Coordinates of C-alpha atoms in Angstrom, one line a residue:
M883 CA -48.7 37.0 -66.9
D884 CA -45.6 37.2 -63.9
M885 CA -47.4 39.4 -61.6
V886 CA -50.1 36.8 -61.9
D887 CA -48.2 33.8 -61.8
N888 CA -46.2 34.8 -57.9
E889 CA -49.0 36.1 -57.4
Y890 CA -50.8 32.3 -57.4
K891 CA -48.3 31.0 -55.6
R892 CA -47.6 33.4 -53.2
H893 CA -51.6 31.9 -51.6
L894 CA -50.5 28.4 -52.2
A895 CA -47.2 29.0 -50.0
G896 CA -49.2 31.0 -47.2
Q897 CA -51.9 28.1 -47.3
A898 CA -49.1 25.3 -47.7
G899 CA -47.2 27.7 -45.2
Y900 CA -49.3 27.6 -41.9
V901 CA -49.8 23.4 -42.8
Y902 CA -45.5 23.6 -42.8
D903 CA -46.0 25.5 -39.1
L904 CA -48.4 23.4 -37.7
L905 CA -46.1 19.9 -38.8
N906 CA -42.5 21.3 -37.6
S907 CA -44.1 23.1 -34.4
T908 CA -46.0 19.9 -33.3
A909 CA -42.2 17.4 -33.9
H910 CA -40.6 19.9 -32.4
H911 CA -42.8 20.0 -29.4
L912 CA -42.3 16.1 -29.1
Q913 CA -39.1 15.8 -29.2
E914 CA -38.3 18.5 -26.5
H915 CA -41.0 16.7 -24.2
M916 CA -38.9 13.4 -25.1
T917 CA -35.5 14.9 -24.2
H918 CA -36.8 15.8 -21.1
M919 CA -38.5 12.7 -20.1
I920 CA -34.5 11.2 -20.9
R921 CA -33.0 13.4 -18.2
K922 CA -36.0 12.7 -16.4
S923 CA -35.4 8.7 -16.1
K924 CA -31.4 9.0 -16.1
N925 CA -31.8 11.5 -12.6
K926 CA -34.1 8.9 -11.3
T927 CA -31.9 6.2 -12.5
I928 CA -29.0 7.9 -10.2
R929 CA -31.3 8.7 -7.5
V930 CA -32.5 4.5 -6.8
I931 CA -28.4 4.2 -7.4
A932 CA -27.3 6.2 -4.6
D933 CA -30.1 5.7 -2.4
V934 CA -30.1 1.3 -2.5
Y935 CA -26.6 0.4 -4.1
V936 CA -24.7 2.6 -2.1
S937 CA -21.4 0.4 -3.1
I938 CA -21.9 0.9 -6.8
E939 CA -22.6 4.3 -7.1
G940 CA -19.8 6.4 -8.4
P941 CA -19.0 3.7 -11.1
A942 CA -22.7 3.5 -12.3
T943 CA -23.6 6.5 -12.6
G944 CA -20.5 7.3 -15.2
L945 CA -21.6 4.1 -17.4
L946 CA -25.9 6.0 -16.7
D947 CA -23.9 9.1 -18.6
V948 CA -23.0 7.4 -21.5
F949 CA -26.3 5.0 -21.4
Y950 CA -28.3 7.9 -21.6
G951 CA -26.3 10.5 -23.7
R952 CA -27.0 7.5 -26.2
L953 CA -30.2 7.8 -26.0
S954 CA -30.4 11.1 -26.2
R955 CA -28.0 11.4 -29.5
Y956 CA -31.3 9.2 -30.8
V957 CA -33.5 11.6 -30.7
H958 CA -32.0 14.2 -32.9
E959 CA -31.1 11.3 -35.2
D960 CA -32.3 10.3 -38.6
P961 CA -34.1 6.7 -38.6
E962 CA -33.3 6.3 -42.2
T963 CA -28.9 6.5 -41.6
T964 CA -29.7 4.6 -37.8
P965 CA -29.6 1.5 -37.6
V966 CA -31.7 -0.3 -35.1
A967 CA -28.9 -2.6 -33.7
S968 CA -27.4 0.7 -32.2
L969 CA -30.0 0.8 -29.3
E970 CA -30.1 -2.3 -28.5
E971 CA -26.1 -2.9 -28.3
A972 CA -26.5 0.2 -26.3
T973 CA -28.7 -1.1 -23.7
S974 CA -26.4 -3.9 -24.2
R975 CA -23.0 -2.8 -23.7
L976 CA -24.4 -0.6 -20.1
F977 CA -24.8 -4.0 -18.7
S978 CA -22.0 -6.3 -19.5
D979 CA -19.6 -2.8 -19.1
L980 CA -21.9 -3.0 -14.9
F981 CA -21.8 -7.0 -14.9
P982 CA -17.9 -6.3 -13.3
V983 CA -19.5 -3.5 -10.8
V984 CA -21.5 -5.2 -9.8
Y985 CA -20.0 -8.7 -9.8
R986 CA -17.0 -7.1 -6.5
T987 CA -20.1 -6.8 -3.8
V988 CA -20.9 -10.7 -4.5
A989 CA -17.5 -11.8 -5.5
A990 CA -16.0 -14.2 -2.1
A991 CA -13.6 -12.5 0.5
A992 CA -12.0 -15.7 1.0
D993 CA -10.7 -14.8 -2.8
R994 CA -10.3 -10.9 -1.9
L995 CA -6.6 -9.8 -1.2
D996 CA -5.8 -8.1 1.7
G997 CA -6.6 -3.9 0.8
A998 CA -7.9 -4.8 -3.2
T999 CA -10.5 -3.0 -4.1
E1000 CA -10.6 -3.6 -7.3
F1001 CA -10.6 -6.7 -10.2
D1002 CA -7.3 -7.0 -12.5
E1003 CA -7.8 -5.1 -15.8
D1004 CA -7.8 -8.3 -17.8
Y1005 CA -10.2 -10.5 -15.6
V1006 CA -13.0 -7.1 -15.5
Q1007 CA -12.3 -7.5 -19.4
C1008 CA -13.1 -11.1 -19.2
L1009 CA -16.4 -10.5 -16.9
V1010 CA -17.4 -7.9 -19.5
G1011 CA -17.2 -10.4 -22.3
K1012 CA -18.7 -13.0 -20.4
S1013 CA -21.6 -11.5 -19.4
A1014 CA -23.8 -12.2 -22.2
D1015 CA -23.1 -16.2 -21.3
I1016 CA -23.1 -15.7 -17.5
R1017 CA -26.5 -13.9 -18.0
P1018 CA -25.8 -12.4 -14.1
F1019 CA -28.7 -9.9 -14.7
G1020 CA -31.2 -12.7 -16.2
D1021 CA -33.7 -12.1 -19.4
V1022 CA -33.3 -8.1 -18.6
P1023 CA -31.0 -7.1 -20.5
S1024 CA -32.1 -8.9 -23.9
T1025 CA -35.9 -8.0 -23.4
L1026 CA -34.4 -3.9 -22.4
A1027 CA -33.2 -4.1 -25.6
K1028 CA -35.4 -5.4 -27.6
D1029 CA -38.1 -2.6 -25.8
I1030 CA -35.7 0.5 -26.0
S1031 CA -34.8 0.0 -29.4
R1032 CA -38.7 -0.7 -30.6
T1033 CA -40.2 2.1 -29.2
F1034 CA -37.2 5.2 -29.9
T1035 CA -37.1 3.4 -33.4
A1036 CA -41.3 4.0 -33.3
T1037 CA -41.1 8.0 -31.3
N1038 CA -38.4 8.6 -34.0
V1039 CA -40.1 8.0 -37.4
L1040 CA -43.0 10.0 -36.1
V1041 CA -40.9 12.7 -35.5
H1042 CA -39.8 12.7 -39.0
A1043 CA -42.8 11.3 -40.6
L1044 CA -43.4 15.3 -39.5
R1045 CA -40.8 16.7 -40.0
Y1046 CA -41.2 15.3 -44.0
G1047 CA -43.9 16.7 -43.9
G1048 CA -43.3 19.9 -43.0
Q1049 CA -40.5 19.9 -45.6
L1050 CA -42.4 19.0 -48.3
V1051 CA -45.4 22.1 -48.6
D1052 CA -42.5 24.6 -46.8
D1053 CA -42.3 27.8 -48.9
E1054 CA -39.2 27.2 -50.8
H1055 CA -40.0 23.1 -52.0
S1056 CA -43.8 23.7 -53.0
R1057 CA -43.0 26.5 -55.4
S1058 CA -40.7 23.8 -57.4
W1059 CA -44.3 21.3 -57.8
L1060 CA -47.5 23.2 -56.7
G1061 CA -49.5 24.5 -58.6
Y1062 CA -48.6 24.1 -62.9
G1063 CA -50.8 21.1 -63.4
N1064 CA -51.4 23.2 -66.5
R1065 CA -49.1 26.1 -66.6
D1066 CA -50.8 28.4 -70.1
Q1067 CA -54.9 27.6 -69.3
C1068 CA -54.0 27.7 -65.3
T1069 CA -52.5 31.6 -66.1
A1070 CA -55.4 32.0 -68.6
A1071 CA -58.2 30.8 -66.1
L1072 CA -55.7 33.9 -62.9
T1073 CA -56.2 36.4 -65.2
R1074 CA -59.3 36.2 -66.0
M1075 CA -60.1 35.8 -62.5
R1076 CA -57.8 38.9 -61.2
Q1077 CA -56.6 41.0 -63.6
C1078 CA -59.6 41.4 -66.4
S1079 CA -62.0 43.4 -64.0
W1080 CA -59.4 45.8 -62.9
C1081 CA -58.7 45.9 -67.2
D1082 CA -62.7 46.9 -67.7
G1083 CA -62.1 49.3 -64.7
K1084 CA -63.9 47.9 -62.4
D1085 CA -62.8 46.9 -58.1
A1086 CA -64.6 43.7 -57.4
K1087 CA -63.3 40.9 -56.1
P1088 CA -64.0 37.3 -57.9
C1089 CA -67.1 35.9 -57.5
H1090 CA -66.2 32.3 -55.2
G1091 CA -67.1 30.3 -58.0
L1092 CA -65.1 31.6 -60.5
C1093 CA -62.9 31.3 -57.9
V1094 CA -63.1 27.6 -57.0
N1095 CA -63.9 26.5 -60.5
V1096 CA -59.9 28.4 -61.3
I1097 CA -58.0 26.7 -58.5
R1098 CA -59.3 23.3 -58.7
G1099 CA -58.5 24.0 -62.5
C1100 CA -55.3 24.9 -61.7
L1101 CA -54.6 21.8 -59.1
A1102 CA -56.2 19.6 -60.9
R1103 CA -52.4 18.0 -61.5
E1104 CA -51.9 17.8 -57.8
T1105 CA -55.0 16.9 -56.7
A1106 CA -55.3 13.6 -58.7
H1107 CA -51.6 12.4 -58.0
L1108 CA -50.8 13.5 -54.2
D1109 CA -54.1 14.3 -52.6
A1110 CA -54.5 9.7 -52.1
P1111 CA -51.4 9.3 -51.1
W1112 CA -51.0 12.8 -48.7
T1113 CA -54.2 11.0 -47.0
G1114 CA -53.3 7.6 -46.6
Y1115 CA -49.6 9.3 -45.1
Y1116 CA -51.9 11.1 -42.6
E1117 CA -54.1 7.9 -41.9
A1118 CA -50.8 6.2 -40.8
V1119 CA -49.4 8.9 -38.5
D1120 CA -52.6 9.1 -37.1
R1121 CA -52.7 5.1 -36.3
L1122 CA -49.3 5.4 -34.9
V1123 CA -50.3 8.6 -32.8
S1124 CA -53.7 6.9 -31.8
A1125 CA -51.2 3.8 -30.4
I1126 CA -48.8 5.7 -28.4
N1127 CA -51.9 7.5 -26.8
N1128 CA -53.9 4.4 -26.1
G1129 CA -50.5 3.1 -24.5
Q1130 CA -49.9 0.7 -26.8
S1131 CA -46.5 -0.8 -25.3
S1132 CA -44.1 -1.5 -28.2
V1133 CA -44.8 1.9 -28.9
C1134 CA -45.2 3.9 -25.8
L1135 CA -41.7 6.1 -25.0
E1136 CA -43.3 7.9 -21.7
D1137 CA -43.9 4.5 -20.5
L1138 CA -41.1 3.2 -20.7
L1139 CA -38.4 6.0 -19.9
R1140 CA -41.0 5.8 -16.9
S1141 CA -40.0 2.7 -16.0
L1142 CA -36.9 2.3 -17.0
H1143 CA -34.8 3.0 -13.4
S1144 CA -36.9 -0.2 -12.0
R1145 CA -35.9 -2.4 -14.7
I1146 CA -31.9 -1.2 -14.2
S1147 CA -32.9 -2.2 -10.7
E1148 CA -34.3 -5.2 -10.7
A1149 CA -31.3 -6.2 -13.4
I1150 CA -29.1 -5.4 -10.1
M1151 CA -31.2 -6.8 -7.2
Y1152 CA -31.5 -10.4 -9.8
A1153 CA -27.9 -10.2 -10.1
M1154 CA -27.0 -9.9 -6.5
N1155 CA -29.5 -12.7 -5.4
R1156 CA -27.7 -15.0 -7.7
G1157 CA -24.0 -14.4 -5.6
S1158 CA -23.0 -18.2 -5.4
E1159 CA -24.8 -19.2 -8.8
I1160 CA -23.1 -16.7 -10.5
Q1161 CA -20.0 -17.2 -9.2
S1162 CA -19.9 -20.7 -9.8
N1163 CA -19.8 -19.6 -13.3
V1164 CA -17.4 -16.5 -13.4
K1165 CA -15.0 -19.5 -12.6
Y1166 CA -15.4 -21.5 -15.8
F1167 CA -15.4 -18.9 -17.8
C1168 CA -13.2 -16.5 -16.3
G1169 CA -11.6 -18.4 -12.7
P1170 CA -10.8 -17.7 -9.5
A1171 CA -11.1 -13.4 -9.4
K1172 CA -8.5 -11.9 -10.1
W1173 CA -8.0 -8.2 -7.8
N1174 CA -5.2 -5.6 -8.0
A1175 CA -5.0 -3.7 -5.0
R1176 CA -4.6 -0.3 -7.1
T1177 CA -7.7 1.7 -7.5
S1178 CA -9.4 1.6 -10.9
A1179 CA -10.8 4.0 -13.6
V1180 CA -14.2 2.0 -12.2
S1181 CA -13.5 2.3 -8.5
S1182 CA -16.7 2.5 -6.6
E1183 CA -14.4 5.7 -4.9
A1184 CA -13.8 7.7 -8.4
P1185 CA -15.5 11.2 -7.8
K1186 CA -18.6 11.1 -11.0
T1187 CA -18.1 12.7 -14.3
P1188 CA -18.5 16.8 -14.5
E1189 CA -21.7 15.7 -16.2
S1190 CA -22.8 13.7 -13.9
Q1191 CA -22.0 16.2 -11.2
E1192 CA -24.7 19.0 -13.1
V1193 CA -27.3 17.0 -13.2
W1194 CA -27.3 15.0 -10.1
N1195 CA -27.1 18.4 -8.3
V1196 CA -29.2 20.9 -10.3
E1197 CA -33.3 20.7 -9.7
E1198 CA -34.5 19.4 -13.0
E1199 CA -36.4 22.8 -14.9
D1200 CA -39.9 21.5 -14.8
L1201 CA -41.7 21.5 -18.6
S1202 CA -44.8 23.0 -17.8
S1203 CA -48.4 20.4 -18.8
A1204 CA -50.3 23.5 -19.8
L1205 CA -47.9 25.2 -21.3
L1206 CA -46.8 22.4 -23.1
T1207 CA -50.9 21.3 -23.4
S1208 CA -51.9 24.6 -24.8
K1209 CA -49.1 24.8 -27.7
L1210 CA -50.4 21.6 -29.3
S1211 CA -54.2 22.8 -28.5
K1212 CA -54.9 23.8 -31.6
F1213 CA -54.2 20.4 -33.5
S1214 CA -57.2 19.3 -31.2
D1215 CA -59.9 21.4 -33.8
P1216 CA -61.9 19.7 -36.3
E1217 CA -61.4 22.8 -39.0
T1218 CA -58.1 22.6 -38.2
M1219 CA -57.5 18.5 -38.8
V1220 CA -60.1 19.2 -42.6
R1221 CA -57.4 22.0 -43.3
V1222 CA -54.4 19.5 -43.2
R1223 CA -56.0 16.7 -44.3
G1224 CA -57.4 18.3 -47.4
L1225 CA -54.6 20.4 -47.8
F1226 CA -55.2 19.6 -51.7
S1227 CA -58.7 18.8 -52.4
G1228 CA -59.3 21.2 -49.5
M1229 CA -57.0 24.1 -51.1
A1230 CA -59.7 26.1 -53.3
Q1231 CA -62.4 26.4 -50.7
S1232 CA -59.7 28.2 -48.2
L1233 CA -58.7 30.1 -51.4
C1234 CA -61.6 31.4 -51.9
A1235 CA -63.0 31.4 -48.6
N1236 CA -63.8 35.2 -48.1
Y1237 CA -65.2 35.8 -51.6
T1238 CA -69.0 36.1 -52.1
S1239 CA -71.5 35.1 -54.5
S1240 CA -72.8 38.1 -55.2
E1241 CA -71.9 41.6 -56.3
C1242 CA -68.0 40.1 -58.0
W1243 CA -66.7 39.6 -60.6
N1244 CA -67.8 36.1 -62.7
G1245 CA -65.2 36.3 -65.3
R1246 CA -67.2 39.0 -67.9
S1247 CA -69.0 41.5 -66.1
V1248 CA -70.3 42.2 -62.1
G1249 CA -72.8 40.3 -61.0
E1250 CA -73.3 36.2 -60.5
Y1251 CA -71.1 33.5 -61.4
T1252 CA -74.2 30.9 -62.6
D1253 CA -71.3 28.5 -64.2
N1254 CA -71.6 24.7 -62.6
V1255 CA -69.0 24.9 -59.3
V1256 CA -67.3 21.2 -60.5
G1257 CA -66.1 19.2 -57.9
P1258 CA -62.1 18.2 -56.5
L1259 CA -61.4 15.0 -58.1
L1260 CA -60.0 15.3 -62.0
S1261 CA -62.8 13.4 -63.3
A1262 CA -65.0 16.9 -62.0
Q1263 CA -62.2 18.9 -63.9
M1264 CA -63.7 17.3 -67.4
Y1265 CA -66.8 19.9 -66.8
N1266 CA -64.9 22.6 -65.2
P1267 CA -66.3 25.9 -67.4
E1268 CA -63.0 27.5 -67.0
F1269 CA -61.1 24.8 -68.3
D1270 CA -60.3 23.0 -71.9
W1271 CA -59.7 19.2 -70.6
T1272 CA -56.7 18.0 -72.5
S1273 CA -55.3 14.6 -71.5
S1274 CA -51.8 16.8 -70.2
I1275 CA -54.2 17.3 -67.1
N1276 CA -53.1 14.1 -66.3
T1277 CA -49.4 14.1 -66.9
Q1278 CA -47.5 13.3 -63.9
D1279 CA -44.2 14.7 -64.1
N1280 CA -41.2 13.6 -62.3
A1281 CA -41.3 16.2 -59.5
V1282 CA -44.9 14.7 -58.6
A1283 CA -43.7 11.9 -58.8
E1284 CA -40.5 12.4 -56.4
V1285 CA -43.3 13.8 -53.9
I1286 CA -45.7 10.5 -54.1
D1287 CA -43.4 8.1 -54.1
K1288 CA -41.5 9.5 -50.8
L1289 CA -45.1 10.4 -48.9
R1290 CA -46.2 6.4 -49.7
H1291 CA -42.7 5.8 -48.5
I1292 CA -43.0 7.7 -45.2
R1293 CA -46.6 5.9 -45.1
Q1294 CA -44.9 2.4 -45.0
T1295 CA -42.1 2.7 -42.6
V1296 CA -44.7 4.5 -40.1
L1297 CA -47.0 1.4 -40.7
N1298 CA -44.1 -1.3 -39.7
Q1299 CA -44.1 0.2 -36.0
L1300 CA -47.2 -1.0 -35.7
T1301 CA -47.5 -4.8 -34.3
A1302 CA -51.3 -5.1 -36.4
G1303 CA -50.7 -6.5 -39.7
P1304 CA -54.2 -5.3 -40.8
Q1305 CA -54.5 -1.9 -39.8
S1306 CA -51.7 -1.9 -43.0
D1307 CA -53.9 -4.0 -45.0
S1308 CA -56.5 -1.6 -44.6
L1309 CA -55.0 1.2 -45.2
M1310 CA -53.2 0.2 -48.4
A1311 CA -57.3 -0.4 -49.5
D1312 CA -58.0 3.1 -48.1
E1313 CA -55.6 5.1 -50.2
A1314 CA -56.0 2.4 -53.2
E1315 CA -60.0 4.4 -53.6
G1316 CA -58.8 7.7 -54.1
S1317 CA -59.3 10.9 -52.0
G1318 CA -61.5 13.0 -50.5
E1319 CA -62.3 16.2 -47.9
G1320 CA -62.9 14.4 -44.3
S1321 CA -61.9 15.4 -40.6
G1322 CA -61.2 12.2 -38.1
D1323 CA -61.9 12.6 -34.6
G1324 CA -60.9 11.2 -31.3
S1325 CA -60.1 11.2 -27.6
S1326 CA -57.1 12.2 -25.4
R1327 CA -56.0 12.4 -22.2
T1328 CA -55.4 15.3 -20.0
G1329 CA -52.4 16.9 -18.8
W1330 CA -48.8 15.5 -18.7
R1331 CA -47.8 13.4 -15.8
D1332 CA -44.6 15.2 -14.8
D1333 CA -44.1 13.2 -11.5
D1334 CA -40.3 13.9 -10.9
N1335 CA -41.5 14.8 -7.0
A1336 CA -43.0 11.8 -6.1
D1337 CA -42.8 10.2 -3.1
E1338 CA -42.4 6.8 -4.4
Y1339 CA -40.4 5.5 -7.6
S1340 CA -43.0 4.0 -9.7
S1341 CA -42.5 1.8 -13.0
G1342 CA -44.4 -0.4 -15.4
Y1343 CA -43.4 -3.2 -17.9
G1344 CA -43.7 -2.5 -19.7
S1345 CA -52.6 4.1 -50.9
G1346 CA -51.5 3.6 -53.6
E1347 CA -50.7 1.3 -56.9
N1348 CA -47.3 -0.4 -55.7
P1349 CA -47.3 1.2 -52.5
I1350 CA -43.9 1.3 -50.8
T1351 CA -42.7 -1.1 -48.2
T1352 CA -39.2 -1.1 -47.9
Q1353 CA -38.4 -0.7 -44.2
L1354 CA -36.6 1.8 -42.9
P1355 CA -32.9 1.0 -41.5
G1356 CA -33.9 2.0 -38.3
A1357 CA -37.2 0.0 -38.2
V1358 CA -37.8 -2.8 -35.5
D1359 CA -37.7 -6.5 -36.3
P1360 CA -40.1 -7.8 -33.9
N1361 CA -38.8 -11.3 -34.2
G1362 CA -34.9 -10.1 -34.1
G1363 CA -33.2 -11.6 -31.7
Q1364 CA -30.3 -10.1 -28.8
P1365 CA -26.7 -11.6 -30.4
T1366 CA -24.5 -13.6 -27.5
D1367 CA -20.8 -14.0 -27.1
N1368 CA -20.3 -17.5 -27.8
S1369 CA -16.7 -17.5 -28.7
A1370 CA -14.4 -19.7 -26.6
P1371 CA -13.3 -19.7 -22.7
S1372 CA -9.5 -17.0 -22.2
P1373 CA -7.8 -19.7 -22.1
G1374 CA -5.3 -20.4 -19.8
T1375 CA -7.8 -19.9 -16.6
G1376 CA -7.5 -24.1 -15.8
V1377 CA -10.9 -24.3 -15.3
N1378 CA -13.3 -27.1 -15.7
T1379 CA -14.2 -28.0 -18.7
D1380 CA -17.9 -28.4 -18.4
P1381 CA -19.9 -25.0 -16.9
P1382 CA -22.3 -25.2 -14.0
T1383 CA -25.7 -26.2 -14.7
K1384 CA -27.4 -22.9 -15.1
A1385 CA -30.8 -21.7 -12.4
K1386 CA -34.0 -20.9 -13.7
D1387 CA -34.1 -17.7 -14.5
P1388 CA -37.6 -16.0 -12.0
S1389 CA -39.4 -13.6 -14.7
S1390 CA -38.6 -10.4 -11.8
A1391 CA -36.3 -10.2 -8.8
A1392 CA -39.0 -9.4 -5.7
A1393 CA -35.9 -10.1 -2.8
A1394 CA -34.8 -7.8 -0.9
V1395 CA -30.6 -6.6 -1.4
T1396 CA -28.8 -8.6 1.6
P1397 CA -25.4 -7.6 -0.3
T1398 CA -25.7 -4.0 0.1
R1399 CA -26.5 -1.2 2.3
V1400 CA -30.2 0.2 1.7
S1401 CA -31.0 3.6 3.1
A1402 CA -34.0 4.2 1.3
A1403 CA -37.3 1.8 0.4
F1404 CA -38.1 0.9 -3.3
L1405 CA -41.3 0.1 -4.4
I1406 CA -41.9 -0.9 -8.0
T1407 CA -45.1 -0.2 -9.2
A1408 CA -47.0 -0.5 -12.4
A1409 CA -47.4 3.1 -13.9
A1410 CA -49.9 4.1 -17.2
C1411 CA -49.1 5.5 -19.9
S1412 CA -50.0 8.8 -20.9
L1413 CA -47.5 10.2 -23.9
A1414 CA -48.9 12.3 -26.1
A1415 CA -52.4 13.3 -24.2
P1416 CA -52.3 16.3 -26.4
V1417 CA -49.0 15.3 -29.0
T1418 CA -51.6 12.5 -29.9
R1419 CA -54.6 13.1 -30.7
I1420 CA -52.5 16.5 -31.8
L1421 CA -50.6 14.8 -34.1
L1422 CA -52.8 13.3 -35.5
L1423 CA -54.4 16.3 -38.3
F1424 CA -51.3 15.4 -39.7

């Protein structure tokens, strides 16, 4: 009996292992590509600063190192445990720390001490602390912080949803819950199918119909309880991948990264073109400029950090679009999609695919299998000729219940990344109706763009009962706001009690930058999102 059980488990693990490899490799390739795109975005932003804003290149590069380092780490973090505010805070911090660096170029020359190159440290801290009130970069920091948080969270949720699917069906984990819904009858049926022919001196493979009935009877519990949550889980991932593939701005990380350099540059332009207004606001909150003749750690002459030197001097390695497409192309195969989606309901057909219907072992002798072959649904098992129906087949144990809850939770978390409410409702209804085998197809874009060597800088703005609806801590609230610092002005500055009237923020800063030396043309154009050409439809099978 142990030999029969072990063989059965080995075959199930083999089928689940195929899905495991598929899901984990997809998550890995997506995560790897996002890390690559972050490096490219960082390099491009540093080049723009060096070409267009020479006077702030040194200190700005160090701040960008910190900012992009935070983005890179987030790609590998668990959205369950990482608060969404962390990315918004990192973005806000970038601009608040940039403010003193940029303000040096627009501060009145009359206020500057002879030989002074840096602000006094206390004055720098005041500028940083009051940047939210002064708003030197307009709306860019707040809108960019929300965009970064939303798109990075959506991609990270997708990666971890894929990884969870892989963990669910890996060999070690699946052995604890897969295939024992009716153990006694299942073991007896497997023995009759696999070993009775040997005892009778026959060396014949089981008939296809016998194999299908036995496997479906053994997997009746899993199919009944897990097929619908698994299908709903797959449908949710499919929707998120489709949204990314179609360039939906709220979830398209690649589009965001391709435009990040231009949006940061736009914010700096905006501040430099509003010098007089910013000076007036700064004097209200922090007083006249206080200069320090000593060179500080953020001096424009400060050397780049070792990390920034490496990023600046080493040519970015090419990520072959053809290779990435090749690795992910198997997900576009409809046959593969059916196999993943029908992990439970289609398991019997997969395991029994190589068995014939004639001159085979039918459970009693070599010949044909003449009994009815039942379907995968639980109701059909009442008529399974290889099993005696008992209510215990429909019993849900703790291990299966835990898997169901996790599938529904991940599914709802994925749906939370999409802005359209009706999609969530329709998927909830789909899961509640039941399960079955099926496949889907969809279009995908051709190739991954890799335009580091472009002559121009291009940019763009950018189911079941009792379903779990708890949102992940990392999921984005689209109505969330950006906190501001409403603390009182620094004491002892001797400034006016009424703040100056702020000018109306334009939607963008298109004027040329006059306070800095411009050594390269800067053109902002729209960039279409091509993320997940292969990754998208590819991931659809999940």
